[in-house]
Coordinates of C-alpha atoms (C1' of nucleotides) in Angstrom, one line a residue:
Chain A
X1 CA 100.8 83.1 -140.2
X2 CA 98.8 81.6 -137.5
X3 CA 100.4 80.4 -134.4
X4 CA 99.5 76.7 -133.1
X5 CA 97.1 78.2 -130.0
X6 CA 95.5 80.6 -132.4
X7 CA 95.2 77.2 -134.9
X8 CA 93.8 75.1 -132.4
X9 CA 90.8 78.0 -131.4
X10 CA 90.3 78.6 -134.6
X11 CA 89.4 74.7 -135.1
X12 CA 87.5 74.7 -132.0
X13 CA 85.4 77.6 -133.2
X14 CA 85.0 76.6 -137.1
X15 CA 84.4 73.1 -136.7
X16 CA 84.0 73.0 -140.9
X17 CA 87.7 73.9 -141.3
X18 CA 88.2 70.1 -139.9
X19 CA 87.1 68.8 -143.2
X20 CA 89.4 70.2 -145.1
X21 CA 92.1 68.9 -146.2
X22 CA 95.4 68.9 -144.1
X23 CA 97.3 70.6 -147.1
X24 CA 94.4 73.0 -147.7
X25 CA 94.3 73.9 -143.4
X26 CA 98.2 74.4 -144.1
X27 CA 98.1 77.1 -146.5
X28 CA 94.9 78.8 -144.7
X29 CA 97.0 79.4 -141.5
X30 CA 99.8 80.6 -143.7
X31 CA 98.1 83.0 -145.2
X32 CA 96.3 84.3 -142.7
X33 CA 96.6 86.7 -139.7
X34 CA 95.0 88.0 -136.4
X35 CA 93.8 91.2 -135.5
X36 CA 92.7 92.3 -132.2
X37 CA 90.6 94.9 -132.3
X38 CA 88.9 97.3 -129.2
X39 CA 85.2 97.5 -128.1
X40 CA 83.7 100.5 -129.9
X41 CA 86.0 100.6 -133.1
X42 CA 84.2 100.4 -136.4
X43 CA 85.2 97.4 -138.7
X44 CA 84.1 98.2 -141.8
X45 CA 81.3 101.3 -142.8
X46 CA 79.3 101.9 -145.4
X47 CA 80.4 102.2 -148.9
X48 CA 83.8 100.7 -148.2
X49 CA 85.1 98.0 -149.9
X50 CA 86.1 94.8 -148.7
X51 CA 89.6 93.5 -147.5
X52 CA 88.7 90.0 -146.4
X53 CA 87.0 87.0 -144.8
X54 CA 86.8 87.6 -140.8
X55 CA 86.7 84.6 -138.6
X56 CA 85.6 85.6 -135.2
X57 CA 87.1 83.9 -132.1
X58 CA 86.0 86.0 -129.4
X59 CA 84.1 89.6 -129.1
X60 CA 81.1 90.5 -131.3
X61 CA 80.3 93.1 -133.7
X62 CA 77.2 94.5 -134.0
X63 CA 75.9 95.2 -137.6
X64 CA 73.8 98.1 -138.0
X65 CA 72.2 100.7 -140.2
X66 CA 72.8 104.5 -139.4
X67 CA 70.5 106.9 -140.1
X68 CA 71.3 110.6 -141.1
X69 CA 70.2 111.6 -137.8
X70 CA 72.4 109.8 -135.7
X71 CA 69.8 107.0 -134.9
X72 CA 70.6 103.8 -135.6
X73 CA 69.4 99.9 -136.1
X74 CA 70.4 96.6 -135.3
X75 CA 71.0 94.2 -137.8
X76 CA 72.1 91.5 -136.7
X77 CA 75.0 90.5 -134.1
X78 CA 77.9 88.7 -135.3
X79 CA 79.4 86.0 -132.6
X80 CA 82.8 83.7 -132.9
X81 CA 81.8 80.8 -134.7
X82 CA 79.6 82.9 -137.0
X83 CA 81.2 85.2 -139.9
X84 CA 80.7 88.7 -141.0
X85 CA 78.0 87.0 -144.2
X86 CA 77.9 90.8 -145.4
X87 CA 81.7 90.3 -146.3
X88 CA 80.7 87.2 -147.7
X89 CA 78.3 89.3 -150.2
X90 CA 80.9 91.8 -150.7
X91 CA 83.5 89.3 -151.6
X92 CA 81.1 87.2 -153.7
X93 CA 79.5 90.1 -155.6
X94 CA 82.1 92.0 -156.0
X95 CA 80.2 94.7 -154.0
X96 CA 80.8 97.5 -151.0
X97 CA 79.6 97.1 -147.4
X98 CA 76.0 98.2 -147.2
X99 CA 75.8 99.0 -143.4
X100 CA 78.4 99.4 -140.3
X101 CA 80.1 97.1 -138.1
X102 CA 81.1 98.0 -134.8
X103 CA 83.0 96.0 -132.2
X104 CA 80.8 95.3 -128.8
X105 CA 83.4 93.9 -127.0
X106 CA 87.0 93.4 -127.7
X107 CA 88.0 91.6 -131.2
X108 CA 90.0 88.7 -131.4
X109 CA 89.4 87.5 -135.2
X110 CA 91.1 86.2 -137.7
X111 CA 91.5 87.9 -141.1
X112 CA 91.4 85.5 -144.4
X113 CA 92.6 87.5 -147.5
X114 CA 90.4 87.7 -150.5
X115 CA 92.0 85.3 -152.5
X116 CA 92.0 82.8 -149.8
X117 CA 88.5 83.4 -149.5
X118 CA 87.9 82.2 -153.4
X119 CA 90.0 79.7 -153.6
X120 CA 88.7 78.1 -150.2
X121 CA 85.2 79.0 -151.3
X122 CA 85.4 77.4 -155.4
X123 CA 87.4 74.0 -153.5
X124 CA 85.6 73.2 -151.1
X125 CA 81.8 72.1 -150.7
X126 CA 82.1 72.1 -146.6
X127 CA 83.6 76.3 -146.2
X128 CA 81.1 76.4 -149.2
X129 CA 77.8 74.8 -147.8
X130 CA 78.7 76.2 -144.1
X131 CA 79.1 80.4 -146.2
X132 CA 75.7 79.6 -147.1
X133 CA 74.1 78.2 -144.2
X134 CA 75.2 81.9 -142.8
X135 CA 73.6 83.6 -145.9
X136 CA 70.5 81.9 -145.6
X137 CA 70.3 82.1 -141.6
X138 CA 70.6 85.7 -142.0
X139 CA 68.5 86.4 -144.7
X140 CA 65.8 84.7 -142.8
X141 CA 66.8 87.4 -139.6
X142 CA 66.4 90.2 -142.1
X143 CA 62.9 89.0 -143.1
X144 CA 62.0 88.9 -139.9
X145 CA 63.6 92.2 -138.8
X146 CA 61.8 94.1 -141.6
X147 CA 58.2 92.8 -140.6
X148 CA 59.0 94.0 -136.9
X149 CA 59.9 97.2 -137.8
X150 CA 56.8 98.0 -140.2
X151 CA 54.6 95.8 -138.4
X152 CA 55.2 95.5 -134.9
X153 CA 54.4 97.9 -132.0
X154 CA 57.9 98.7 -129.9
X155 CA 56.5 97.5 -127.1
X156 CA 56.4 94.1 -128.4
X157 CA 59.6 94.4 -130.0
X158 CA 61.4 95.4 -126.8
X159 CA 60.2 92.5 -124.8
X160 CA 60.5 90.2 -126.9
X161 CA 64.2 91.2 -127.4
X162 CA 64.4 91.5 -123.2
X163 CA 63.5 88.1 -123.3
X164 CA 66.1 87.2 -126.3
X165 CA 68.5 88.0 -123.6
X166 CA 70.5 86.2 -120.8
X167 CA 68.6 87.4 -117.5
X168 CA 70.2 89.9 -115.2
X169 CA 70.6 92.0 -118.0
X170 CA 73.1 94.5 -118.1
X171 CA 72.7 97.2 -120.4
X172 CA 71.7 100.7 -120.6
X173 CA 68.2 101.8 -122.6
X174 CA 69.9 104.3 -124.8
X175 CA 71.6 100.7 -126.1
X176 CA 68.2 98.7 -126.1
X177 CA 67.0 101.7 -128.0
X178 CA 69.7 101.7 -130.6
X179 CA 69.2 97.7 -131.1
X180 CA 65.5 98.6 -131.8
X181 CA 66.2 101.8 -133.6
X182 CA 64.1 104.1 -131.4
X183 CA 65.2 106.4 -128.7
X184 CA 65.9 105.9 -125.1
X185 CA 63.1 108.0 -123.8
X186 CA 60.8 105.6 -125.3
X187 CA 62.7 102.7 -123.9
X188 CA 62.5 104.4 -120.3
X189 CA 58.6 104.9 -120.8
X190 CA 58.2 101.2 -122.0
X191 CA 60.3 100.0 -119.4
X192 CA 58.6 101.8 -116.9
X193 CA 55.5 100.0 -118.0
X194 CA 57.0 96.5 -117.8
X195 CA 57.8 97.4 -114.5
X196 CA 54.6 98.2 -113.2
X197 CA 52.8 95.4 -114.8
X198 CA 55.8 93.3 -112.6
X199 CA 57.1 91.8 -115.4
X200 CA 60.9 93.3 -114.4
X201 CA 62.7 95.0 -112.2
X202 CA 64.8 98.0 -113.2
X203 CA 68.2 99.1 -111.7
X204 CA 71.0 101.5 -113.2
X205 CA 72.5 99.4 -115.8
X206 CA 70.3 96.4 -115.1
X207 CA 66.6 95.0 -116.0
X208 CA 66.0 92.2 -113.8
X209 CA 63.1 89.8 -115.7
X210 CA 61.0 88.4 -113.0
X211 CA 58.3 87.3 -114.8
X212 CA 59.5 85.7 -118.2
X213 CA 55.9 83.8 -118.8
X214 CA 53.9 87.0 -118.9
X215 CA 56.4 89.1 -121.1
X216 CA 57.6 85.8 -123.7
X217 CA 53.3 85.8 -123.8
X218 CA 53.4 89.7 -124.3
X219 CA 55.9 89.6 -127.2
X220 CA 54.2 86.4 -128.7
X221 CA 57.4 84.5 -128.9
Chain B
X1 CA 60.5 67.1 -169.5
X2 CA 61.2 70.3 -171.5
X3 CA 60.1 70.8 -175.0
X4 CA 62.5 72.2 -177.9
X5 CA 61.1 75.8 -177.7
X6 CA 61.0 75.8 -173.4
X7 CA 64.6 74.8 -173.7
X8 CA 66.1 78.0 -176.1
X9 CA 63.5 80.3 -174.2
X10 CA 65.5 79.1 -170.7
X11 CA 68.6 79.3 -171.9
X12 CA 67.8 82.8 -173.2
X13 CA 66.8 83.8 -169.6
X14 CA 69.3 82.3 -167.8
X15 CA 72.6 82.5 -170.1
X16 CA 75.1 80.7 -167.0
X17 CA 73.3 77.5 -168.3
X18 CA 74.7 77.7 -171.0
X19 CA 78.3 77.1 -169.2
X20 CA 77.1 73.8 -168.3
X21 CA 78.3 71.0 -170.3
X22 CA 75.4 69.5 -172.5
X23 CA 74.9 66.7 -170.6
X24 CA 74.3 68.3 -167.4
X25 CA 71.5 70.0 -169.3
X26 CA 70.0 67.0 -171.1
X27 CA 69.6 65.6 -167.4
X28 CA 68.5 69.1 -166.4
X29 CA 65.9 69.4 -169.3
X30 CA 64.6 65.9 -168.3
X31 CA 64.2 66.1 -164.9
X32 CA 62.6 69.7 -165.3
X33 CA 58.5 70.2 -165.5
X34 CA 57.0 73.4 -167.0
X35 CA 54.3 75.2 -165.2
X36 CA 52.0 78.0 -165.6
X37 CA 50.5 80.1 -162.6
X38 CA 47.3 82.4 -163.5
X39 CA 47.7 86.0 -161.7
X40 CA 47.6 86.8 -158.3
X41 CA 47.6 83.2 -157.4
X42 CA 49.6 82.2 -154.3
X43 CA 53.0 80.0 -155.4
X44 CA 54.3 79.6 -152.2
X45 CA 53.6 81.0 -148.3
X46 CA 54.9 81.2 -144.8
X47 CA 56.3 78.5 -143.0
X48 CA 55.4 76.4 -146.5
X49 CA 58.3 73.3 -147.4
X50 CA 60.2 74.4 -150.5
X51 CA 59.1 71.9 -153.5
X52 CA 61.8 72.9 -156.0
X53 CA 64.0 75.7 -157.6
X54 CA 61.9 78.0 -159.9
X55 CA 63.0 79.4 -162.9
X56 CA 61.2 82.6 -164.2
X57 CA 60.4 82.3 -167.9
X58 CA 57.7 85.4 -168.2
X59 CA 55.5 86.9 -165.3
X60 CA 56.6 88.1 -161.8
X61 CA 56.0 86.9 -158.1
X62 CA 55.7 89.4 -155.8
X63 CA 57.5 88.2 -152.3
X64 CA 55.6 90.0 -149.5
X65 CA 55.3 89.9 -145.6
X66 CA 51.7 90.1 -144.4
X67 CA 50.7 91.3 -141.3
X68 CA 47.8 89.9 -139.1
X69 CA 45.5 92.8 -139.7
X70 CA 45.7 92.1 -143.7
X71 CA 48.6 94.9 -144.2
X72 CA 51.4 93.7 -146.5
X73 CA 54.8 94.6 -147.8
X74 CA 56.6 94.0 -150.7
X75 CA 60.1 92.4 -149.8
X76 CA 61.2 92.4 -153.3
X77 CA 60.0 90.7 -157.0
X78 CA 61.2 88.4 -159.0
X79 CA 61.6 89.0 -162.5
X80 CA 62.2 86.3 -165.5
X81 CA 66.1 85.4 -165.7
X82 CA 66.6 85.7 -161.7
X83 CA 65.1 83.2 -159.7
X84 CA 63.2 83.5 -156.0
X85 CA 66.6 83.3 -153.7
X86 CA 64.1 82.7 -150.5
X87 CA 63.9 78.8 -152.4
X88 CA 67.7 78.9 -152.5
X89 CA 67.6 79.7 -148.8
X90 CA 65.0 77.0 -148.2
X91 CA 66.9 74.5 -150.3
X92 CA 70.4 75.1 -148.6
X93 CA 69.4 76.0 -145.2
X94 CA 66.5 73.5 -145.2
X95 CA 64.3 75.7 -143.7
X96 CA 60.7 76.9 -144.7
X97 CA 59.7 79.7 -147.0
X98 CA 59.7 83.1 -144.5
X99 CA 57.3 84.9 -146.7
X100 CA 55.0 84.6 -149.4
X101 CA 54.9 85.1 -152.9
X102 CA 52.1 85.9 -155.2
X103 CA 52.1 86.1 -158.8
X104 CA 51.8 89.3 -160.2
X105 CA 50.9 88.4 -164.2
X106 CA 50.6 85.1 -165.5
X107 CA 53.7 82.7 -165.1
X108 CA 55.5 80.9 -167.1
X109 CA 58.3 78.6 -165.4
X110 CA 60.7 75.8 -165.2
X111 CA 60.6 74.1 -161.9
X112 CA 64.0 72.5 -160.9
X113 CA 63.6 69.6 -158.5
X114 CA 65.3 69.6 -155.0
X115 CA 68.0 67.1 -155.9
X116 CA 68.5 68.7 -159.2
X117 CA 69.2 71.4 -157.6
X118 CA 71.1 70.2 -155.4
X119 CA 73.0 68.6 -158.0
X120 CA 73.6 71.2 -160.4
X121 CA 74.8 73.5 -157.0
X122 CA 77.2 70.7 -155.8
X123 CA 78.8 70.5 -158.9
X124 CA 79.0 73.5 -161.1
X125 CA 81.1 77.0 -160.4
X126 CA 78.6 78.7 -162.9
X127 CA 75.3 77.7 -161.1
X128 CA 76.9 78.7 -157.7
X129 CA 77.8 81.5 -158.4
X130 CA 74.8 82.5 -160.2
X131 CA 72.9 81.5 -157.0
X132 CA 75.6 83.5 -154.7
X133 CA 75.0 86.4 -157.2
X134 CA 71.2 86.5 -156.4
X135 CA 71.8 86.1 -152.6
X136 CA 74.0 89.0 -152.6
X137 CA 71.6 91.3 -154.4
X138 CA 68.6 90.4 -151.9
X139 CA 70.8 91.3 -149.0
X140 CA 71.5 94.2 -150.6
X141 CA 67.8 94.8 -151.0
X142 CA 67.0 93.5 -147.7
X143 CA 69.2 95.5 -145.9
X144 CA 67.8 99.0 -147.9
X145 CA 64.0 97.8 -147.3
X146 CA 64.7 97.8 -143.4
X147 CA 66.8 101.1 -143.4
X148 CA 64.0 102.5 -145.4
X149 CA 61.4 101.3 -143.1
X150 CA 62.9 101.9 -140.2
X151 CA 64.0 106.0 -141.3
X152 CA 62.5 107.3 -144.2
X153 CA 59.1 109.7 -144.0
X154 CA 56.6 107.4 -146.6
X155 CA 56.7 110.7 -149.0
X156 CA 59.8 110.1 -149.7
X157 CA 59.6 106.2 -150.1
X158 CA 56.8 106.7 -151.9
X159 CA 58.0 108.7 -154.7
X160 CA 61.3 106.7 -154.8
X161 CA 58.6 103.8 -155.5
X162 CA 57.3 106.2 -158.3
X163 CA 60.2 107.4 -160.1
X164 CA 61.4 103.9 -160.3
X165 CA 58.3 102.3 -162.2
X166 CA 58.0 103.3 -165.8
X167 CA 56.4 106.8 -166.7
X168 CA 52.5 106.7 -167.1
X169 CA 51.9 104.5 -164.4
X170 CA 49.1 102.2 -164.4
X171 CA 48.3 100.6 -161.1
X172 CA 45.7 102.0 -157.6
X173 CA 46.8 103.5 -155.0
X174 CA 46.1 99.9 -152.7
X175 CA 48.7 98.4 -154.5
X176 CA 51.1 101.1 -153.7
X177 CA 50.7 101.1 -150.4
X178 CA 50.7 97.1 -150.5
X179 CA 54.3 97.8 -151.7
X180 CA 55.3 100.5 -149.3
X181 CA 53.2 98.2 -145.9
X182 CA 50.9 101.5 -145.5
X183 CA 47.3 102.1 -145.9
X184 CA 45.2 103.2 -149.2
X185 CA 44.4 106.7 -147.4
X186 CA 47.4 107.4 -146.8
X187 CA 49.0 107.1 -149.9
X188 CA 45.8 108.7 -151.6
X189 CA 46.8 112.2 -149.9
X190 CA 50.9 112.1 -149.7
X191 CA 50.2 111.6 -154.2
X192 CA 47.6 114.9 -154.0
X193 CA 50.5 116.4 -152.6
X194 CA 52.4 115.4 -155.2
X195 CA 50.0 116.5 -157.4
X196 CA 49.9 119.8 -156.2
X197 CA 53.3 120.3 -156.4
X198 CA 53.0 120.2 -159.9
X199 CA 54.9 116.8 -159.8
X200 CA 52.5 114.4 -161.3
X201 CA 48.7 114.1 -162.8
X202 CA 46.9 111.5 -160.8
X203 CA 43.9 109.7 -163.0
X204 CA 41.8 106.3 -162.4
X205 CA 44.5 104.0 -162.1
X206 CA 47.3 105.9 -163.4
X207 CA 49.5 108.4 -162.2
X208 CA 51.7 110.4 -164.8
X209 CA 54.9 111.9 -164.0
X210 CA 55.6 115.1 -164.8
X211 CA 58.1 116.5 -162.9
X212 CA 61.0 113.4 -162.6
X213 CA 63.4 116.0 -162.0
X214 CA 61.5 117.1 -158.6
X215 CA 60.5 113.8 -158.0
X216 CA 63.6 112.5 -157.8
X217 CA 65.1 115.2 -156.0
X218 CA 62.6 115.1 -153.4
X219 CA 63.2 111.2 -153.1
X220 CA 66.4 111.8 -152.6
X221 CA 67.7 110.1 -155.7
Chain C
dC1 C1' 83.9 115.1 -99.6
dG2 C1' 82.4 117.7 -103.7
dG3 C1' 82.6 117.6 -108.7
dT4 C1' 81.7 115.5 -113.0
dG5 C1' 79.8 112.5 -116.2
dT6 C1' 76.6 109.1 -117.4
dC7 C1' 72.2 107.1 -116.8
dT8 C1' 67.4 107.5 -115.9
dG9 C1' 62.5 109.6 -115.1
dT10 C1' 59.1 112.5 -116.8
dG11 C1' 56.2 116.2 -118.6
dA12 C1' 54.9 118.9 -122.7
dT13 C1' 54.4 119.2 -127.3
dG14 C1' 54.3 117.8 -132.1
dA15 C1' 54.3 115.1 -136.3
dA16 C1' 53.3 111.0 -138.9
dG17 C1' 50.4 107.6 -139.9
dA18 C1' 46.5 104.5 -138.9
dT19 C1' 41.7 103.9 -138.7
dC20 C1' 36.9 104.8 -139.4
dA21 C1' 33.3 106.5 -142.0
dC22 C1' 31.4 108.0 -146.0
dA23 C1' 30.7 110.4 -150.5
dG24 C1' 31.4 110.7 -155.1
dA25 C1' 33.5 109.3 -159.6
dG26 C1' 34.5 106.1 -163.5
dA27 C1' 33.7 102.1 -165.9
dG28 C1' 31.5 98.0 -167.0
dT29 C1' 27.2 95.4 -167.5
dA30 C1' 22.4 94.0 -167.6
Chain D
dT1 C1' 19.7 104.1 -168.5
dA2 C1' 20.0 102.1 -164.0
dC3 C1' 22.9 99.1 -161.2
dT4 C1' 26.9 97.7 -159.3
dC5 C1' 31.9 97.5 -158.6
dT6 C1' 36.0 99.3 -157.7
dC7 C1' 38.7 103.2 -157.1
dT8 C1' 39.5 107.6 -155.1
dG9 C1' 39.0 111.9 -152.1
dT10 C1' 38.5 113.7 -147.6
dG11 C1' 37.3 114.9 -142.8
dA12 C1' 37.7 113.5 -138.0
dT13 C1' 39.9 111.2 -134.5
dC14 C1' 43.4 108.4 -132.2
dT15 C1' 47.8 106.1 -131.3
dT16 C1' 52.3 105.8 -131.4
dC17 C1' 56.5 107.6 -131.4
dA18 C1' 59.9 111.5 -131.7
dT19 C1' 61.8 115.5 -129.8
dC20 C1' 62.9 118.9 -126.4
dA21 C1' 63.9 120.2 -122.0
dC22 C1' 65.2 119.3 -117.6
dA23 C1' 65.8 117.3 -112.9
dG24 C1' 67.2 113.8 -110.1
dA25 C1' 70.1 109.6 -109.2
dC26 C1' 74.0 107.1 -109.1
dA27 C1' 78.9 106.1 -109.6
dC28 C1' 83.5 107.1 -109.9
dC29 C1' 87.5 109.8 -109.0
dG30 C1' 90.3 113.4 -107.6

DNA sequence: CGGTGTCTGTGATGAAGATCACAGAGAGTA
DNA sequence: TACTCTCTGTGATCTTCATCACAGACACCG
């Protein structure tokens, strides 16, 4: 059971759930709970099966793929408003979790059961077309992701994700390195470069872009 | 309009059709056009607008990301009885096609106009979820490819590739690496490995397997 | 203040793949 | 048979990135 502050963000950040009906929005807030979560806790893994629909108010989680070796790779970022569209597939195929989600920042989501999930998703065309905006939004990501990674140099993928970024950045490289699914010494190195051309400015914790023309033309974005 | 003998063939393919009622299938058979691609002929492309929902009666398309320098990979193919899911994407999200796909043999196919589509998807649990189905699948896929790309040695993806064809193989090593986003050469030496190993017998244009057991294990499988 | 932990810089070394440049082998065709 | 294609084998070389091994820098905390 939702309370009416919870109901009122959760309207805010799901503008969709306004079009359903009131009787509908009734028995979703019933039904439903909230879960706070910490930064650094895994969600869900791989291989587990799924529990329900999350709807995100405030935090992230950060969806990646985990090699054996303890590297790892970005996905894609989940952000309130958004929803977990790997649960979607699990829920809708019937099949496990095929990568990790981790918490970036602390979780304040709320958890749909399964069965709301359905009967939301077989009702109503709006939850429905908005599941599969996400679907289709993220497959596009993926496409793109998998060209980077087998076709593009790390250099350009680090800049042009520097760039993806608000400015004063605050972040360390083993993290950019993770995103990318390299290692921080290459970061470092790459960095380094940037710097030198003048395109940032690197502090402990911080990359500074002071030259966003020259490294958006580097990354071809 | 379809003829008598399109109509059984597609219903044969795709069985959810049948869950339609009949007259959502007259209208469907009406407003559908037959087509037929020769091989290797380019059905759809980057950044192209999405015509119309195929449906797969014989042949396959190939969906590939190609890089500047004339590399490729293979994102996945579609075989008769699924249908290309990037369409689905572009018809939902109303986006343009992200890749491109190629036909591999000859096609045969049904082509399902926009609003047909749209149609049949607005209205019919069985057509949703078949669509959802395929969605969830790709992701799947998707989300393999890049963990693939991203970690795996190109041995090992290589002879995954292998063991998963059918036995004699009949194909050069250029498409292989096509499939895999490598080069020719490459691909040329990691299968005299193989060959060494005792694993398989290569030959002009065909590559035997005669070691699956080995194979496989070494692919992880 | 010193101690501890995290973050960063950097060299050395190595492995995987990409690229280039040909040579030779099969297979089809005039 | 000779000619021509395409496919394959292979060496040499180069780039990129990964890995290992530390050292220094910074920040926080007792």
């Amino acid at each position: 059971m939702l309370d009416n502050d919870t109901q009122s963000r959760l309207l805010q950040q799901y503008p969709m759930l306004r079009e359903l009906p009131a009787a509908e929005r009734e028995s979703l807030h019933a039904s439903a709970s909230t879960m706070h979560v910490p930064a650094g806790t895994v969600v869900f893994d791989e291989n587990q099966p799924c529990q329900g629909f999350p709807l995100l108010l405030s935090g992230s989680i950060r969806v990646i793929k985990a090699a054996p070796n303890g590297r790892e790779l970005q996905l894609y970022r989940v952000l309130p408003g958004e929803s977990c569209i790997l649960t979607s597939s699990c829920l809708l195929g019937h099949t496990r979790y095929q990568a990790r989600g981790v918490s970036e920042e602390a979780l304040e989501m709320v958890l749909l059961p399964a069965t709301s999930f359905h009967t939301l998703f077989g009702k109503h065309e709006a939850f429905r077309n908005y599941v599969f905006l996400l679907f289709s939004d993220r497959l596009t990501d993926l496409m793109q992701l998998v060209s980077a990674v087998a076709f593009q140099k790390l250099d350009q993928r680090l800049a042009r994700l520097i760039v993806s970024k608000s400015n004063p950045l605050h972040t360390t490289h083993q993290a950019l390195a993770d995103e990318l699914g390299s290692a921080r010494e290459i970061v470092s190195r790459l960095l380094k470069g940037f710097a030198e051309q003048g395109w940032v400015k690197l502090g402990r914790e911080q990359i500074e872009v002071t030259d966003t023309a020259s490294l958006r033309k580097f990354a071809e974005l």
